[in-house]
Amino acid sequence: MVTNIFAGDGKLLATAGLTQVEGSGGGGLVPWATLAGYDSREETSGSVFMSTVNLDDYRLSSQGAAIGLYDRLELSYAKQVFHLPVALTNASTGGEVEQHIVGAKVRLSGDAVYSSYPQLSIGFQYKELVDGTVADSVGASNSASGTDFYFAATKVNVGVLDGYNLVWNVAARATKANELGLLGFGGKENSSYQVMLEGSLGLMLSPHWIIGMEYRQKPDNLGLNESDWQDVFVSYFPNKNLNITAAWVDLGSIAGSKNQTGAYISMTGYLW
């Protein structure tokens, strides 16, 4: 008989990473090969998160939860609410788009810290809009739902920079999503899957502090000059129960609104 062991000691502090805006374990914008939680191969873990991105014309809030199973499988859920300006809605006060995301990630091989090669994982994110009216209005081919598939590699190079640990991650995502799916999937410029590259780079100043940057390619299916996303972040891990991240994000052009920059704040709490 198999007995569940809840994550107590598990992985090293900060090696669970953060929670990205689509609910998967990783950085803020990019999923990593690491799983969401501190569970080892005989343990489980559970976490909840909330984040907000405040831009010049938009605001994105995201909340959700994830479960880690035996350092092999991650299951996640996120609810996103995208607050829109008047220009994209018929309402005098603007409006909002709500999206639900269910994800899963499987560790294929390796360990981000202990193996000589990167940890490798594959995953998917199934996305469904509550109301596709805005997606229809901007010309999305599919305004209801879509699925992203990704492959990620993550490595912690211990002491490689004058004694400091360097964390890096690269991911390839097959997607049809417009602005994460908040503006539907596909469009007049393209309605097929395209492979986009994503990456993160972080420096561990101590076991409790990480600074870094991220970059995420995005398709331009709608012909609205959808921009790649990037950020510069600092993360604080006081203990294995909590992490807090603050970032400056540059999301470029969103639905024709240019120069969308602003602040990103995220918190993840680990329940066990």
Short mmCIF file of C-alpha atoms in Angstrom, two decimals:
data_model
loop_
_atom_site.label_atom_id
_atom_site.label_comp_id
_atom_site.label_asym_id
_atom_site.label_seq_id
_atom_site.Cartn_x
_atom_site.Cartn_y
_atom_site.Cartn_z
CA MET A 1 0.00 0.00 0.00
CA VAL A 2 1.30 3.48 -0.94
CA THR A 3 1.18 6.15 1.76
CA ASN A 4 1.15 9.82 0.80
CA ILE A 5 3.87 11.90 2.43
CA PHE A 6 3.21 15.61 2.49
CA ALA A 7 6.05 17.92 1.45
CA GLY A 8 8.01 19.10 4.45
CA ASP A 9 11.69 19.29 3.60
CA GLY A 10 11.44 18.30 -0.08
CA LYS A 11 13.44 20.43 -2.51
CA LEU A 12 15.81 23.27 -1.75
CA LEU A 13 14.35 26.71 -1.03
CA ALA A 14 13.42 28.65 -4.21
CA THR A 15 13.79 25.62 -6.52
CA ALA A 16 9.99 25.42 -6.84
CA GLY A 17 10.19 28.66 -8.82
CA LEU A 18 7.24 31.03 -9.05
CA THR A 19 3.75 30.74 -10.52
CA GLN A 20 3.28 32.23 -13.97
CA VAL A 21 0.17 34.14 -15.08
CA GLU A 22 -1.36 31.03 -16.70
CA GLY A 23 -1.07 29.00 -13.49
CA SER A 24 1.91 26.77 -14.31
CA GLY A 25 5.01 26.59 -12.18
CA GLY A 26 7.83 28.74 -13.52
CA GLY A 27 8.54 32.43 -13.89
CA GLY A 28 5.96 35.20 -14.16
CA LEU A 29 5.56 35.05 -17.95
CA VAL A 30 7.19 31.73 -18.82
CA PRO A 31 6.56 28.13 -17.64
CA TRP A 32 9.65 26.28 -16.38
CA ALA A 33 10.47 22.57 -16.39
CA THR A 34 10.32 22.64 -12.58
CA LEU A 35 7.02 21.66 -11.00
CA ALA A 36 4.85 23.86 -8.76
CA GLY A 37 5.77 22.79 -5.26
CA TYR A 38 8.53 21.44 -3.03
CA ASP A 39 7.48 17.79 -3.23
CA SER A 40 10.15 15.13 -3.64
CA ARG A 41 9.55 11.79 -5.33
CA GLU A 42 7.68 10.41 -2.31
CA GLU A 43 5.67 13.56 -1.55
CA THR A 44 2.79 15.72 -2.75
CA SER A 45 2.35 19.49 -2.59
CA GLY A 46 -0.37 22.10 -2.95
CA SER A 47 -0.14 25.83 -3.65
CA VAL A 48 -2.32 28.85 -4.40
CA PHE A 49 -1.35 32.06 -6.16
CA MET A 50 -2.57 35.49 -7.11
CA SER A 51 -1.02 38.07 -9.42
CA THR A 52 -1.85 41.36 -11.07
CA VAL A 53 -0.37 43.32 -13.97
CA ASN A 54 -1.22 47.03 -14.14
CA LEU A 55 -0.53 48.62 -17.53
CA ASP A 56 -1.21 52.03 -19.04
CA ASP A 57 -4.56 50.97 -20.57
CA TYR A 58 -5.21 47.48 -19.24
CA ARG A 59 -5.11 45.38 -16.10
CA LEU A 60 -4.75 41.61 -15.86
CA SER A 61 -5.51 39.72 -12.66
CA SER A 62 -4.96 35.99 -12.22
CA GLN A 63 -5.67 33.58 -9.36
CA GLY A 64 -5.44 29.81 -9.11
CA ALA A 65 -3.99 26.70 -7.55
CA ALA A 66 -1.65 23.84 -8.36
CA ILE A 67 -0.96 20.34 -7.08
CA GLY A 68 2.39 18.56 -7.36
CA LEU A 69 2.50 14.77 -7.32
CA TYR A 70 5.73 12.92 -6.48
CA ASP A 71 7.99 15.34 -8.36
CA ARG A 72 6.58 13.91 -11.59
CA LEU A 73 3.24 15.57 -12.35
CA GLU A 74 1.83 19.09 -11.92
CA LEU A 75 -1.88 19.91 -12.25
CA SER A 76 -2.90 23.57 -12.31
CA TYR A 77 -5.89 25.88 -12.65
CA ALA A 78 -6.02 29.65 -13.20
CA LYS A 79 -8.76 32.20 -13.65
CA GLN A 80 -7.75 35.34 -15.55
CA VAL A 81 -9.69 38.59 -15.74
CA PHE A 82 -8.54 41.11 -18.36
CA HIS A 83 -9.88 44.61 -17.75
CA LEU A 84 -10.43 46.51 -21.01
CA PRO A 85 -10.63 50.18 -21.97
CA VAL A 86 -13.74 51.74 -23.51
CA ALA A 87 -12.22 51.56 -27.02
CA LEU A 88 -12.55 47.75 -27.13
CA THR A 89 -16.08 47.48 -25.72
CA ASN A 90 -19.53 48.90 -26.22
CA ALA A 91 -19.82 49.87 -22.56
CA SER A 92 -19.17 53.44 -21.47
CA THR A 93 -16.97 52.21 -18.61
CA GLY A 94 -15.05 49.56 -20.54
CA GLY A 95 -15.41 45.88 -19.71
CA GLU A 96 -13.55 42.69 -18.96
CA VAL A 97 -12.67 39.32 -20.46
CA GLU A 98 -12.59 36.22 -18.26
CA GLN A 99 -10.59 33.13 -19.14
CA HIS A 100 -10.18 29.79 -17.36
CA ILE A 101 -7.01 27.73 -17.83
CA VAL A 102 -6.46 24.09 -16.89
CA GLY A 103 -2.89 22.84 -17.18
CA ALA A 104 -0.76 19.77 -16.70
CA LYS A 105 3.01 19.28 -16.78
CA VAL A 106 5.08 16.10 -16.67
CA ARG A 107 8.75 15.92 -15.71
CA LEU A 108 10.44 13.75 -18.32
CA SER A 109 13.95 13.53 -16.91
CA GLY A 110 16.66 15.30 -14.99
CA ASP A 111 16.74 17.55 -11.95
CA ALA A 112 17.25 21.30 -12.14
CA VAL A 113 19.92 21.19 -9.40
CA TYR A 114 21.40 17.72 -9.09
CA SER A 115 21.66 16.27 -12.61
CA SER A 116 24.44 17.26 -15.00
CA TYR A 117 21.86 18.14 -17.67
CA PRO A 118 18.73 20.36 -17.38
CA GLN A 119 15.42 19.19 -16.02
CA LEU A 120 13.12 18.49 -18.99
CA SER A 121 9.30 18.68 -18.93
CA ILE A 122 6.36 18.82 -21.31
CA GLY A 123 2.99 20.41 -20.61
CA PHE A 124 -0.22 21.83 -21.93
CA GLN A 125 -2.61 24.66 -21.03
CA TYR A 126 -6.24 24.35 -22.09
CA LYS A 127 -7.84 27.81 -22.24
CA GLU A 128 -11.53 28.71 -22.45
CA LEU A 129 -13.14 32.14 -22.61
CA VAL A 130 -16.37 32.76 -20.73
CA ASP A 131 -17.54 35.17 -23.45
CA GLY A 132 -15.94 35.45 -26.89
CA THR A 133 -17.57 38.76 -27.89
CA VAL A 134 -14.37 40.79 -27.71
CA ALA A 135 -12.38 38.05 -29.47
CA ASP A 136 -14.96 38.05 -32.28
CA SER A 137 -14.78 41.83 -32.57
CA VAL A 138 -11.01 41.79 -33.21
CA GLY A 139 -11.25 39.00 -35.79
CA ALA A 140 -10.26 35.82 -33.94
CA SER A 141 -10.82 32.60 -35.90
CA ASN A 142 -11.88 30.79 -32.74
CA SER A 143 -13.27 32.87 -29.91
CA ALA A 144 -14.15 29.99 -27.58
CA SER A 145 -11.15 27.88 -26.59
CA GLY A 146 -7.68 26.65 -27.48
CA THR A 147 -4.78 24.63 -26.15
CA ASP A 148 -1.09 25.51 -25.87
CA PHE A 149 1.59 22.79 -25.77
CA TYR A 150 5.12 23.42 -24.50
CA PHE A 151 8.48 21.81 -23.85
CA ALA A 152 10.78 23.34 -21.22
CA ALA A 153 14.34 22.88 -19.95
CA THR A 154 15.53 24.37 -16.64
CA LYS A 155 18.94 24.30 -14.91
CA VAL A 156 20.47 25.78 -11.77
CA ASN A 157 24.22 26.18 -12.30
CA VAL A 158 25.53 26.17 -8.74
CA GLY A 159 28.24 28.73 -7.93
CA VAL A 160 28.96 29.45 -11.58
CA LEU A 161 29.13 33.27 -11.22
CA ASP A 162 31.67 34.10 -8.55
CA GLY A 163 29.96 31.73 -6.14
CA TYR A 164 26.39 32.76 -7.04
CA ASN A 165 23.87 30.36 -8.55
CA LEU A 166 22.57 31.02 -12.06
CA VAL A 167 19.08 29.82 -13.02
CA TRP A 168 18.07 29.55 -16.68
CA ASN A 169 15.08 28.21 -18.54
CA VAL A 170 14.17 27.86 -22.21
CA ALA A 171 10.78 26.77 -23.55
CA ALA A 172 9.16 26.19 -26.92
CA ARG A 173 5.38 26.69 -27.11
CA ALA A 174 3.01 25.61 -29.88
CA THR A 175 0.11 28.06 -29.77
CA LYS A 176 -2.70 29.79 -31.64
CA ALA A 177 -3.48 32.16 -28.76
CA ASN A 178 -3.93 35.91 -29.16
CA GLU A 179 -2.69 37.74 -26.04
CA LEU A 180 -2.58 34.45 -24.06
CA GLY A 181 -6.02 33.54 -25.50
CA LEU A 182 -7.75 36.56 -23.96
CA LEU A 183 -8.46 37.79 -27.51
CA GLY A 184 -9.29 34.34 -28.84
CA PHE A 185 -7.26 31.99 -31.01
CA GLY A 186 -6.05 32.44 -34.58
CA GLY A 187 -7.02 35.21 -36.97
CA LYS A 188 -6.88 36.53 -40.52
CA GLU A 189 -3.06 36.46 -40.60
CA ASN A 190 -2.76 32.88 -39.33
CA SER A 191 -5.04 30.22 -37.88
CA SER A 192 -2.54 27.37 -37.45
CA TYR A 193 -0.19 26.46 -34.62
CA GLN A 194 3.08 28.34 -34.50
CA VAL A 195 6.10 27.59 -32.32
CA MET A 196 7.15 30.48 -30.08
CA LEU A 197 10.32 30.59 -27.95
CA GLU A 198 10.38 31.72 -24.32
CA GLY A 199 13.19 32.15 -21.83
CA SER A 200 14.12 33.16 -18.29
CA LEU A 201 17.44 34.01 -16.65
CA GLY A 202 17.92 34.59 -12.93
CA LEU A 203 20.75 35.19 -10.45
CA MET A 204 20.35 33.88 -6.90
CA LEU A 205 21.84 36.58 -4.68
CA SER A 206 21.13 34.36 -1.67
CA PRO A 207 18.83 31.40 -0.92
CA HIS A 208 16.07 33.97 -0.35
CA TRP A 209 16.53 36.46 -3.22
CA ILE A 210 16.54 36.11 -7.02
CA ILE A 211 16.78 38.84 -9.65
CA GLY A 212 16.31 38.19 -13.35
CA MET A 213 14.58 38.77 -16.64
CA GLU A 214 12.21 36.97 -19.02
CA TYR A 215 11.33 37.10 -22.70
CA ARG A 216 8.31 35.55 -24.43
CA GLN A 217 7.65 35.45 -28.17
CA LYS A 218 4.02 35.77 -29.27
CA PRO A 219 2.28 35.32 -32.64
CA ASP A 220 0.54 38.12 -34.54
CA ASN A 221 -2.49 36.22 -35.80
CA LEU A 222 -4.82 39.24 -35.87
CA GLY A 223 -2.56 41.64 -37.76
CA LEU A 224 -2.60 44.06 -34.80
CA ASN A 225 1.18 43.99 -34.29
CA GLU A 226 0.96 41.81 -31.18
CA SER A 227 4.25 42.25 -29.35
CA ASP A 228 6.63 39.89 -27.60
CA TRP A 229 6.58 40.23 -23.81
CA GLN A 230 9.47 40.88 -21.46
CA ASP A 231 10.10 41.69 -17.82
CA VAL A 232 12.74 42.37 -15.18
CA PHE A 233 11.92 40.85 -11.78
CA VAL A 234 12.99 40.41 -8.19
CA SER A 235 11.68 37.52 -6.08
CA TYR A 236 11.80 36.99 -2.33
CA PHE A 237 11.48 33.54 -0.69
CA PRO A 238 11.26 34.07 3.10
CA ASN A 239 10.58 30.34 3.59
CA LYS A 240 8.97 27.36 1.84
CA ASN A 241 5.49 28.67 2.61
CA LEU A 242 5.60 31.84 0.51
CA ASN A 243 7.21 33.67 -2.36
CA ILE A 244 6.66 37.27 -3.45
CA THR A 245 7.65 38.68 -6.84
CA ALA A 246 7.67 42.22 -8.18
CA ALA A 247 8.52 43.09 -11.78
CA TRP A 248 8.50 45.79 -14.41
CA VAL A 249 6.86 44.43 -17.56
CA ASP A 250 6.91 45.63 -21.15
CA LEU A 251 4.04 44.06 -23.10
CA GLY A 252 4.36 46.32 -26.14
CA SER A 253 1.27 46.72 -28.30
CA ILE A 254 -2.02 45.14 -27.18
CA ALA A 255 -4.98 45.32 -29.59
CA GLY A 256 -3.55 48.46 -31.15
CA SER A 257 -2.71 50.20 -27.87
CA LYS A 258 1.02 50.82 -27.94
CA ASN A 259 3.68 51.02 -25.22
CA GLN A 260 1.87 48.96 -22.60
CA THR A 261 4.27 48.90 -19.66
CA GLY A 262 3.67 48.67 -15.95
CA ALA A 263 4.06 46.82 -12.66
CA TYR A 264 3.59 43.11 -11.95
CA ILE A 265 3.04 41.73 -8.45
CA SER A 266 2.60 38.05 -7.61
CA MET A 267 2.36 35.92 -4.47
CA THR A 268 2.36 32.13 -4.12
CA GLY A 269 1.50 30.35 -0.90
CA TYR A 270 2.36 26.69 -0.33
CA LEU A 271 -0.33 24.85 1.66
CA TRP A 272 1.70 21.69 2.18
#
